[in-house]
PDB file of C-alpha atoms in Angstrom:
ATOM      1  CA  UNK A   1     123.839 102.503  96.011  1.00 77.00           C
ATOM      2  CA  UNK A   2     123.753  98.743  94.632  1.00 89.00           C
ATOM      3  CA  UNK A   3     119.618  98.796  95.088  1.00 93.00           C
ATOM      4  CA  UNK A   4     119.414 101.227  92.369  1.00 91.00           C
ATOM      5  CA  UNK A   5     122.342  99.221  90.163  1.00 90.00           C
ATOM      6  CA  UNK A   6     120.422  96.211  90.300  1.00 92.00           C
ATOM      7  CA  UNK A   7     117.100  98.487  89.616  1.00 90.00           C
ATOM      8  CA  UNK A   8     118.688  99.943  86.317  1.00 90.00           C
ATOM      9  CA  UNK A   9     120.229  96.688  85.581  1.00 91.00           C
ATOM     10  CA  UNK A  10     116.910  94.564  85.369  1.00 92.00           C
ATOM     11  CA  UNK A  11     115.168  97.500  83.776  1.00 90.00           C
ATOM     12  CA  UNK A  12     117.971  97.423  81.153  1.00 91.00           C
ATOM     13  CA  UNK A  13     117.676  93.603  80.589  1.00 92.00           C
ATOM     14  CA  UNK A  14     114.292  92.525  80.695  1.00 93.00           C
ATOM     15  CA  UNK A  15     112.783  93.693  77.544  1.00 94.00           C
ATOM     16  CA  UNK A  16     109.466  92.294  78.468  1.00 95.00           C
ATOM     17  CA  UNK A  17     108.799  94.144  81.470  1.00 95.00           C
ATOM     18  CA  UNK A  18     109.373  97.142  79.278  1.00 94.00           C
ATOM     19  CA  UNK A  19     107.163  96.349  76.727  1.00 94.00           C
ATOM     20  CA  UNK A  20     104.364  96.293  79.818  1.00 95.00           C
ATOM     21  CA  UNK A  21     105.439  99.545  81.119  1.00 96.00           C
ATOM     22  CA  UNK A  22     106.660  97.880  84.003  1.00 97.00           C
ATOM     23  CA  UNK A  23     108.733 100.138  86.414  1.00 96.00           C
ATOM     24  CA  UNK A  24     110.782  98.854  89.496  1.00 97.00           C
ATOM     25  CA  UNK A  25     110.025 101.750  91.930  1.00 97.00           C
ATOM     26  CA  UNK A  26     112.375 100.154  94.819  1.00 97.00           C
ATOM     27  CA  UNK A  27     114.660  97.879  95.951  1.00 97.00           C
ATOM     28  CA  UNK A  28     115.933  96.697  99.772  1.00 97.00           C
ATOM     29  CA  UNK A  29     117.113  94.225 101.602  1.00 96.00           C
ATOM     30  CA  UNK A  30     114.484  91.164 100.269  1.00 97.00           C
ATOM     31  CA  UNK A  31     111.452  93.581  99.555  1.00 98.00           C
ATOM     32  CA  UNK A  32     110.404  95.583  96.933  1.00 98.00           C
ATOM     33  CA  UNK A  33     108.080  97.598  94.921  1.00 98.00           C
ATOM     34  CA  UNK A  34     107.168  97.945  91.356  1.00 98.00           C
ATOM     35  CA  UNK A  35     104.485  99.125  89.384  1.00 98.00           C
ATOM     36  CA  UNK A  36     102.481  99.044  86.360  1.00 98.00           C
ATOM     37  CA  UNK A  37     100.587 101.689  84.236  1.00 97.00           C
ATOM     38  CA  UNK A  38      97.015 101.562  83.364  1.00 96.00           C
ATOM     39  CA  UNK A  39      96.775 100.870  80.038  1.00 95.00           C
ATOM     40  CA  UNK A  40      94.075  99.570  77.482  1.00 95.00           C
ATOM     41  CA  UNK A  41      96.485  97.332  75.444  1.00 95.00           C
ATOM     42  CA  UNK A  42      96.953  95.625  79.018  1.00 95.00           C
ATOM     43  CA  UNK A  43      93.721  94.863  79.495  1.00 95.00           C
ATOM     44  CA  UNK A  44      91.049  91.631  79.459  1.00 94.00           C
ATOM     45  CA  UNK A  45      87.892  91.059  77.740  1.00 95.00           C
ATOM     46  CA  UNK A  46      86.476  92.783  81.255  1.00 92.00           C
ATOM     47  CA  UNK A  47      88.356  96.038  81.120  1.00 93.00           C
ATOM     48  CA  UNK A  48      90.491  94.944  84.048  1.00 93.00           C
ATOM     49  CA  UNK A  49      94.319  94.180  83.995  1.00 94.00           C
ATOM     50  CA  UNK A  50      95.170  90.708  82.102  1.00 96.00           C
ATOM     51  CA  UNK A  51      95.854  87.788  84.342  1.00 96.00           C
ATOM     52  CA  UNK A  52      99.024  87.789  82.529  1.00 96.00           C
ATOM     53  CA  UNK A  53      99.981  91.105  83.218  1.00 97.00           C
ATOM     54  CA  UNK A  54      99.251  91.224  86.355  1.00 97.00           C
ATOM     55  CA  UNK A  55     101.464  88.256  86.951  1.00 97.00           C
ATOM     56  CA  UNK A  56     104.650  89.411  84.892  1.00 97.00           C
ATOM     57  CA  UNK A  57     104.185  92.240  87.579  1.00 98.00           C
ATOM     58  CA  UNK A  58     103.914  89.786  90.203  1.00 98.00           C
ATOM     59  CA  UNK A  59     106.985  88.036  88.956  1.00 98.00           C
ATOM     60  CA  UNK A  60     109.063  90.730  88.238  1.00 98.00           C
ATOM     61  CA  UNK A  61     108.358  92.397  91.596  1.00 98.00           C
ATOM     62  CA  UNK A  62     109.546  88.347  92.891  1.00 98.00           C
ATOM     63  CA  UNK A  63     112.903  88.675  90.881  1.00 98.00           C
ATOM     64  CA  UNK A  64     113.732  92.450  92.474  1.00 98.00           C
ATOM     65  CA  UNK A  65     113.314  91.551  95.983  1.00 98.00           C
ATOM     66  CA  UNK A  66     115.269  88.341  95.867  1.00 98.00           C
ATOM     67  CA  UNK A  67     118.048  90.274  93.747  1.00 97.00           C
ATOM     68  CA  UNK A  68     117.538  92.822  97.076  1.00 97.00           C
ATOM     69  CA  UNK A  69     118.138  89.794  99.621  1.00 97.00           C
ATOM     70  CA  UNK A  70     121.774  88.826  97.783  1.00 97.00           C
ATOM     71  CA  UNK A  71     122.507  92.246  96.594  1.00 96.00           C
ATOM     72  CA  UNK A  72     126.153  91.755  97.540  1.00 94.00           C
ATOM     73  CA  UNK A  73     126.347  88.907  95.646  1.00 94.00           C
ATOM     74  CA  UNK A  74     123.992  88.684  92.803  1.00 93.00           C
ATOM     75  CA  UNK A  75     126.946  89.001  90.445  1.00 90.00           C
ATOM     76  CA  UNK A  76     128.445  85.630  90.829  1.00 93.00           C
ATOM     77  CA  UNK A  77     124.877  83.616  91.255  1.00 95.00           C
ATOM     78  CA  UNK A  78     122.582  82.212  88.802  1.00 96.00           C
ATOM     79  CA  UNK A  79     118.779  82.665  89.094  1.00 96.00           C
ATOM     80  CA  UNK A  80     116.254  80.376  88.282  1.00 97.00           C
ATOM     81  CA  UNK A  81     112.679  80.902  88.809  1.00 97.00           C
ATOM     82  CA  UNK A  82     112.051  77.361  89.593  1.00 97.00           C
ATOM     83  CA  UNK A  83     107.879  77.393  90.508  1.00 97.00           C
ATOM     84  CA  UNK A  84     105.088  79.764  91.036  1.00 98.00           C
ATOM     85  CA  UNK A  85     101.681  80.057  92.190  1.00 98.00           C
ATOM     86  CA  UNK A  86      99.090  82.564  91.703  1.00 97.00           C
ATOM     87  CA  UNK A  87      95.488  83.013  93.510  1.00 98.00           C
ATOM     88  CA  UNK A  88      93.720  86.011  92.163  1.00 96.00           C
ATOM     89  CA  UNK A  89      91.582  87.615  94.417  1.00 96.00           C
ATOM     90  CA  UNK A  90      89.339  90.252  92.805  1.00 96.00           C
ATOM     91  CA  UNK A  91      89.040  92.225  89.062  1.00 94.00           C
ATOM     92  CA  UNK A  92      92.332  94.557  89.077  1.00 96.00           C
ATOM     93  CA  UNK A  93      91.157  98.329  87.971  1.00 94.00           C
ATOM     94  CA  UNK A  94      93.461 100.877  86.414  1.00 96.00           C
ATOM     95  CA  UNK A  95      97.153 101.043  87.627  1.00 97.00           C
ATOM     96  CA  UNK A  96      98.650  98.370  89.335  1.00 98.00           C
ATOM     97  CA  UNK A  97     101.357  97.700  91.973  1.00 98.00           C
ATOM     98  CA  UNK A  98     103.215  94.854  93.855  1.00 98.00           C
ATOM     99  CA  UNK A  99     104.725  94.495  96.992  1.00 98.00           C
ATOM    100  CA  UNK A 100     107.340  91.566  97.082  1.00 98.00           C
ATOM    101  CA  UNK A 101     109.542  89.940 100.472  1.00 98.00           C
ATOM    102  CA  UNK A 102     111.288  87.256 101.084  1.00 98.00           C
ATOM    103  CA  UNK A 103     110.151  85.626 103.950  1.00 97.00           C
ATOM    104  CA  UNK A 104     112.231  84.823 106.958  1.00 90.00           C
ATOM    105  CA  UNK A 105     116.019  85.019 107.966  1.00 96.00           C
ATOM    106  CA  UNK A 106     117.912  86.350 104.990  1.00 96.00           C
ATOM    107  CA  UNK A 107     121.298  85.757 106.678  1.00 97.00           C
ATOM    108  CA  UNK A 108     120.385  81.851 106.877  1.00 97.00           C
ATOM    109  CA  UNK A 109     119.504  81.352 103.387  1.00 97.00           C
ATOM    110  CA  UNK A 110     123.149  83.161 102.269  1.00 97.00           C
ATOM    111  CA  UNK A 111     124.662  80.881 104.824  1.00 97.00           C
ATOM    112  CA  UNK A 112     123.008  77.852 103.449  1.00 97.00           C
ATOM    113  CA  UNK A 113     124.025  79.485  99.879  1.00 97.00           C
ATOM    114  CA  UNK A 114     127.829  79.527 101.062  1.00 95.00           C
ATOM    115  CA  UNK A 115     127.671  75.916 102.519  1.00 96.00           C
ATOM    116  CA  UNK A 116     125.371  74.470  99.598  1.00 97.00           C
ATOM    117  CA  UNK A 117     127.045  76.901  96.764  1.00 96.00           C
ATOM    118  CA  UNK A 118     122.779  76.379  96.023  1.00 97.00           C
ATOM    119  CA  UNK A 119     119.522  77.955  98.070  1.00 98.00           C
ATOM    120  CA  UNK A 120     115.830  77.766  97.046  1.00 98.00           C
ATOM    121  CA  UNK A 121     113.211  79.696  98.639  1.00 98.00           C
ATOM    122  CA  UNK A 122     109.780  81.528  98.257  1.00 98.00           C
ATOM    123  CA  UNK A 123     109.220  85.057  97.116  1.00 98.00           C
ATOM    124  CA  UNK A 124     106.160  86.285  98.220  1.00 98.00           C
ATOM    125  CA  UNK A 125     104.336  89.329  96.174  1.00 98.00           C
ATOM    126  CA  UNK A 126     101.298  91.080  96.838  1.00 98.00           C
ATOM    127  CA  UNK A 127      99.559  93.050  93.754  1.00 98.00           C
ATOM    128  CA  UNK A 128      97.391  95.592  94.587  1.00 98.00           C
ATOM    129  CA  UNK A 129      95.277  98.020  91.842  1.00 97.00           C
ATOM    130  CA  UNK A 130      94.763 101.675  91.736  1.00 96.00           C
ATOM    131  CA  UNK A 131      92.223 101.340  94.390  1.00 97.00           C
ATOM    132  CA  UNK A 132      94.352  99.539  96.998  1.00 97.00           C
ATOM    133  CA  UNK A 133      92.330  96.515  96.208  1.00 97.00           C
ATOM    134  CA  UNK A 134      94.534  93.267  96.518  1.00 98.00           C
ATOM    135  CA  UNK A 135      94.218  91.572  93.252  1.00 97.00           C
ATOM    136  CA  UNK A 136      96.272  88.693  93.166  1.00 98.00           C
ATOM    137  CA  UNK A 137      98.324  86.821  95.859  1.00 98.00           C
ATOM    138  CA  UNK A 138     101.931  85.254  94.483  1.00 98.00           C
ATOM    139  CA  UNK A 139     104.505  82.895  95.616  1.00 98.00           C
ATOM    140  CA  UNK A 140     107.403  82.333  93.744  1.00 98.00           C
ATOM    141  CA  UNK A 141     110.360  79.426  94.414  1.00 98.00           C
ATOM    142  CA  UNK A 142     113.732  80.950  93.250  1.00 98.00           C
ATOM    143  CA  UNK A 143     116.880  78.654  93.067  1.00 98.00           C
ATOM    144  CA  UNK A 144     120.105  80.680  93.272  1.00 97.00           C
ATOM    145  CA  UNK A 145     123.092  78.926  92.614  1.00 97.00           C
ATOM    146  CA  UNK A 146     127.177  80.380  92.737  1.00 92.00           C
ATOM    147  CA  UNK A 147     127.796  80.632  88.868  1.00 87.00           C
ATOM    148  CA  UNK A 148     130.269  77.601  87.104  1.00 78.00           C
TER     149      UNK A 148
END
């Protein structure tokens, strides 16, 4: 299926997320679902996940749902996180996970895309930790362009 091609394909190219352990659990149509591992090397001077973990999570989780929304034609577009904003919530504890959609009509952004041959528009993400506490709240702007 081309969710799980796009899956192994940013888990083969992002070398960062691998370095955090991050793991893109799934993939649809403008959603999905990743996670990262409790681990002390990703922690703060609390004992709870970094700020900048937790937002490479965030981020990453940002990237796989928009790659989801334009999975038929990811190959010929060029992404560009263009802005994001973060409001942390509460302390994340242990394991983390994020939840990311793109808001709204997916079939109207790709027809602005194949008007335009350009689209921006928000990403939001969730993070929750091991608890089901939500942790942080993310938006992120992505620009997609048709590749020159």
């Amino acid at each position: 299926m081309v969710y799980d091609r796009i899956k192994q394909q940013m888990m083969d190219t992002l070398p960062f997320v691998q370095l955090l352990g991050i793991r893109i659990d799934a993939i649809g149509n403008g959603t999905s679902e990743v996670s990262m591992p409790a681990d002390p090397k990703l922690n703060n001077h609390l004992g709870t996940q970094h700020a900048g973990a937790l937002f490479t999570l965030a981020e990453t989780a940002s990237g796989a749902a928009m790659a989801g929304a334009f999975a038929d034609l990811i190959l010929g577009l060029r992404p560009v996180a263009k802005e994001s904003r973060i409001q942390y919530q509460k302390v994340a504890k242990g394991a983390t996970r994020a939840s990311g959609r793109v808001p709204g009509d997916v079939a109207a952004l790709k027809a602005t895309l194949k008007a335009d041959g350009k689209v921006a528009f928000p990403v939001e993400v969730d993070v929750f930790d091991e608890h089901g506490t939500l942790a942080a709240q993310v938006q992120v702007d992505w620009y997609l362009s048709e590749k020159r």
